[in-house]
Tab-separated table of C-alpha atoms in Angstrom:
chain	number	residue	atom	x	y	z
A	1	UNK	CA	258.825	122.592	102.255
A	2	UNK	CA	260.244	122.619	98.741
A	3	UNK	CA	263.964	122.270	98.282
A	4	UNK	CA	263.848	125.242	95.878
A	5	UNK	CA	261.763	128.347	96.494
A	6	UNK	CA	261.245	131.130	93.982
A	7	UNK	CA	259.824	134.594	94.313
A	8	UNK	CA	257.735	136.193	93.127
A	9	UNK	CA	255.329	133.570	91.754
A	10	UNK	CA	253.872	136.067	89.307
A	11	UNK	CA	255.344	139.272	87.956
A	12	UNK	CA	253.965	141.885	85.583
A	13	UNK	CA	256.262	144.569	84.248
A	14	UNK	CA	256.165	147.385	81.744
A	15	UNK	CA	258.400	147.085	78.730
A	16	UNK	CA	261.845	148.455	79.538
A	17	UNK	CA	261.745	147.736	83.254
A	18	UNK	CA	264.531	145.976	85.118
A	19	UNK	CA	263.321	142.648	86.481
A	20	UNK	CA	264.658	140.465	89.270
A	21	UNK	CA	263.582	136.917	90.083
A	22	UNK	CA	264.908	135.295	93.231
A	23	UNK	CA	265.677	131.693	94.089
A	24	UNK	CA	266.597	130.152	97.435
A	25	UNK	CA	267.496	126.539	97.993
A	26	UNK	CA	267.969	124.348	101.024
A	27	UNK	CA	269.982	121.391	99.719
A	28	UNK	CA	273.645	121.019	98.949
A	29	UNK	CA	274.174	121.644	95.287
A	30	UNK	CA	276.808	121.289	92.649
A	31	UNK	CA	275.155	123.679	90.192
A	32	UNK	CA	272.152	125.944	89.779
A	33	UNK	CA	270.214	126.319	86.552
A	34	UNK	CA	267.902	129.015	85.280
A	35	UNK	CA	265.398	127.752	82.731
A	36	UNK	CA	262.823	129.486	80.565
A	37	UNK	CA	259.533	127.824	79.675
A	38	UNK	CA	257.155	129.273	77.113
A	39	UNK	CA	253.469	128.362	76.762
A	40	UNK	CA	253.283	124.948	75.128
A	41	UNK	CA	255.933	123.530	77.393
A	42	UNK	CA	259.371	123.640	75.804
A	43	UNK	CA	262.155	124.472	78.237
A	44	UNK	CA	265.297	126.353	77.314
A	45	UNK	CA	268.346	126.391	79.551
A	46	UNK	CA	269.444	129.988	80.153
A	47	UNK	CA	272.292	129.552	82.607
A	48	UNK	CA	274.135	126.945	84.574
A	49	UNK	CA	276.312	128.355	87.324
A	50	UNK	CA	278.058	127.204	90.460
A	51	UNK	CA	279.611	130.484	91.572
A	52	UNK	CA	279.695	134.175	90.839
A	53	UNK	CA	277.863	135.709	87.937
A	54	UNK	CA	277.081	135.025	84.291
A	55	UNK	CA	275.739	137.376	81.624
A	56	UNK	CA	274.106	136.617	78.314
A	57	UNK	CA	272.694	139.543	76.424
A	58	UNK	CA	270.116	141.256	78.638
A	59	UNK	CA	270.108	138.391	81.123
A	60	UNK	CA	272.317	138.213	84.195
A	61	UNK	CA	272.416	135.412	86.742
A	62	UNK	CA	274.174	135.546	90.082
A	63	UNK	CA	274.646	133.003	92.832
A	64	UNK	CA	275.744	133.286	96.457
A	65	UNK	CA	276.722	129.808	97.602
A	66	UNK	CA	277.083	130.796	101.270
A	67	UNK	CA	273.580	132.255	101.381
A	68	UNK	CA	272.118	129.558	99.105
A	69	UNK	CA	270.546	132.209	96.932
A	70	UNK	CA	270.487	133.114	93.267
A	71	UNK	CA	268.949	135.907	91.251
A	72	UNK	CA	268.029	136.230	87.602
A	73	UNK	CA	267.959	139.782	86.262
A	74	UNK	CA	266.491	140.956	82.981
A	75	UNK	CA	267.500	144.414	81.839
A	76	UNK	CA	265.358	146.457	79.445
A	77	UNK	CA	262.566	143.882	79.529
A	78	UNK	CA	260.620	143.168	76.358
A	79	UNK	CA	257.262	141.470	75.735
A	80	UNK	CA	259.094	138.510	74.188
A	81	UNK	CA	260.622	137.886	77.628
A	82	UNK	CA	257.152	136.845	78.827
A	83	UNK	CA	257.515	133.260	79.988
A	84	UNK	CA	257.851	131.131	83.096
A	85	UNK	CA	261.325	131.230	84.602
A	86	UNK	CA	262.325	128.181	86.596
A	87	UNK	CA	265.198	127.817	89.010
A	88	UNK	CA	266.593	124.314	89.395
A	89	UNK	CA	269.487	122.901	91.361
A	90	UNK	CA	271.494	119.739	90.938
A	91	UNK	CA	272.682	117.874	93.961
A	92	UNK	CA	272.049	114.160	94.032
A	93	UNK	CA	269.216	114.865	91.619
A	94	UNK	CA	267.498	117.770	89.899
A	95	UNK	CA	265.222	119.867	92.144
A	96	UNK	CA	262.983	122.455	90.517
A	97	UNK	CA	261.248	125.530	91.796
A	98	UNK	CA	257.617	126.073	90.827
A	99	UNK	CA	258.537	128.906	88.509
A	100	UNK	CA	257.944	132.636	88.186
A	101	UNK	CA	255.415	133.653	85.571
A	102	UNK	CA	256.584	136.892	83.936
A	103	UNK	CA	254.382	139.067	81.760
A	104	UNK	CA	255.930	142.100	80.102
A	105	UNK	CA	253.383	144.613	78.850
A	106	UNK	CA	254.205	146.793	75.837
B	1	UNK	CA	271.312	119.415	65.110
B	2	UNK	CA	267.707	118.619	65.970
B	3	UNK	CA	268.257	118.997	69.677
B	4	UNK	CA	266.153	116.864	71.986
B	5	UNK	CA	263.079	115.456	70.287
B	6	UNK	CA	260.098	113.866	71.986
B	7	UNK	CA	257.178	111.955	70.569
B	8	UNK	CA	254.292	112.135	70.488
B	9	UNK	CA	253.597	115.791	71.291
B	10	UNK	CA	250.104	115.104	72.595
B	11	UNK	CA	248.396	111.944	73.748
B	12	UNK	CA	245.036	111.034	75.235
B	13	UNK	CA	244.658	107.768	77.118
B	14	UNK	CA	241.990	106.114	79.252
B	15	UNK	CA	242.438	105.191	82.900
B	16	UNK	CA	244.064	101.791	83.294
B	17	UNK	CA	245.797	101.887	79.940
B	18	UNK	CA	249.528	101.872	79.359
B	19	UNK	CA	251.541	104.530	77.555
B	20	UNK	CA	255.024	104.781	76.052
B	21	UNK	CA	256.728	108.119	75.484
B	22	UNK	CA	259.900	108.487	73.469
B	23	UNK	CA	262.914	110.762	73.596
B	24	UNK	CA	265.888	111.209	71.292
B	25	UNK	CA	268.742	113.080	72.949
B	26	UNK	CA	270.759	115.889	71.482
B	27	UNK	CA	273.593	114.658	69.292
B	28	UNK	CA	276.599	113.762	71.414
B	29	UNK	CA	274.604	113.354	74.619
B	30	UNK	CA	274.479	110.016	76.403
B	31	UNK	CA	272.367	110.753	79.476
B	32	UNK	CA	268.606	111.090	79.441
B	33	UNK	CA	266.414	112.277	82.313
B	34	UNK	CA	262.634	112.289	82.507
B	35	UNK	CA	260.437	114.757	84.381
B	36	UNK	CA	256.740	115.108	85.078
B	37	UNK	CA	255.255	118.580	85.179
B	38	UNK	CA	251.702	118.911	86.427
B	39	UNK	CA	249.765	122.007	85.441
B	40	UNK	CA	251.005	125.043	87.352
B	41	UNK	CA	253.813	123.137	89.027
B	42	UNK	CA	257.525	122.824	88.515
B	43	UNK	CA	258.895	119.656	86.944
B	44	UNK	CA	259.441	116.629	89.175
B	45	UNK	CA	262.336	114.269	88.535
B	46	UNK	CA	261.259	110.749	87.527
B	47	UNK	CA	264.510	108.995	86.654
B	48	UNK	CA	267.761	109.225	84.758
B	49	UNK	CA	269.329	106.771	82.320
B	50	UNK	CA	272.997	106.448	81.512
B	51	UNK	CA	274.727	103.572	79.748
B	52	UNK	CA	271.370	101.863	79.327
B	53	UNK	CA	270.783	101.667	83.082
B	54	UNK	CA	268.574	103.578	85.460
B	55	UNK	CA	271.050	105.561	87.563
B	56	UNK	CA	268.829	107.731	89.728
B	57	UNK	CA	265.145	107.716	90.533
B	58	UNK	CA	262.775	110.230	92.033
B	59	UNK	CA	259.752	109.530	94.181
B	60	UNK	CA	257.598	107.788	91.572
B	61	UNK	CA	255.874	104.399	91.826
B	62	UNK	CA	256.965	101.312	89.943
B	63	UNK	CA	254.216	101.976	87.399
B	64	UNK	CA	256.758	104.350	85.895
B	65	UNK	CA	259.536	102.513	84.128
B	66	UNK	CA	261.983	103.292	81.413
B	67	UNK	CA	264.554	102.069	79.033
B	68	UNK	CA	267.589	103.438	77.239
B	69	UNK	CA	268.737	102.013	73.933
B	70	UNK	CA	272.289	101.670	72.608
B	71	UNK	CA	271.786	104.801	70.502
B	72	UNK	CA	271.031	106.683	73.780
B	73	UNK	CA	267.374	107.245	72.955
B	74	UNK	CA	264.979	106.496	75.761
B	75	UNK	CA	261.423	105.469	76.501
B	76	UNK	CA	259.228	106.232	79.472
B	77	UNK	CA	256.491	103.699	80.168
B	78	UNK	CA	253.585	104.265	82.500
B	79	UNK	CA	251.277	101.357	83.367
B	80	UNK	CA	247.792	101.384	84.854
B	81	UNK	CA	247.283	105.068	84.097
B	82	UNK	CA	245.554	107.236	86.668
B	83	UNK	CA	243.828	110.565	86.118
B	84	UNK	CA	246.613	112.134	88.182
B	85	UNK	CA	249.189	111.043	85.629
B	86	UNK	CA	247.902	113.760	83.314
B	87	UNK	CA	250.850	116.101	82.896
B	88	UNK	CA	253.561	117.366	80.595
B	89	UNK	CA	256.375	114.835	80.420
B	90	UNK	CA	259.728	116.380	79.703
B	91	UNK	CA	262.902	114.707	78.593
B	92	UNK	CA	266.315	116.277	79.036
B	93	UNK	CA	269.642	115.104	77.701
B	94	UNK	CA	273.166	115.832	78.834
B	95	UNK	CA	276.634	114.403	78.501
B	96	UNK	CA	278.003	112.171	81.217
B	97	UNK	CA	277.036	111.981	84.843
B	98	UNK	CA	278.549	115.188	86.136
B	99	UNK	CA	277.135	118.668	86.142
B	100	UNK	CA	276.797	119.616	82.531
B	101	UNK	CA	274.172	121.699	80.839
B	102	UNK	CA	270.939	119.868	80.149
B	103	UNK	CA	268.891	120.410	77.011
B	104	UNK	CA	265.157	119.865	77.194
B	105	UNK	CA	262.675	118.613	74.657
B	106	UNK	CA	259.316	120.226	73.968
B	107	UNK	CA	257.543	117.639	76.065
B	108	UNK	CA	254.667	115.240	75.595
B	109	UNK	CA	251.306	116.408	76.902
B	110	UNK	CA	249.529	113.335	78.321
B	111	UNK	CA	245.869	113.543	79.184
B	112	UNK	CA	244.258	110.630	81.011
B	113	UNK	CA	240.459	110.524	80.839
């Protein structure tokens, strides 16, 4: 069993839809990260959070430490949001989920 | 600020050969971590360097080794390459050993034939 589980694995949405990606983890953590990876490989850090909620533009990330669960929300999705979204946690090392592949159709 | 830079971007090697990948951290960062990402999988932690020493290591064989230089740049070396070593190798830099935001490079795509 992976230390970090994401759902769904794949997601297709129409432009403008509200999107939610979920992440559950089983290890003790000090922080949780949401990362975005575009085709070609480069990874961009979207959020690092250890409690509560963070917002950046159309992106919102929440974490519930007691339930060991985090969600990434995208409001008013756009085709340029198409990417793989990876949840990662830091405890004694970095543990990554396998990613959620998002495709937003115009 | 160039951010995290990795070289080369792509590389093809033959089984049994050795390879060296390079990473320059973001300006002001002193910690470098390396990850292996197989196709369709999430990244897997290889090791982390801080103050020129390997501080943490993931579940990778001794064929994977590294080095950090006084300017904080780092190398990842893989000996006796196997077909299964084909992957995207990502480098991330951060400041210090605590929980700070990590910045990732574009990766080096290694293909072993």
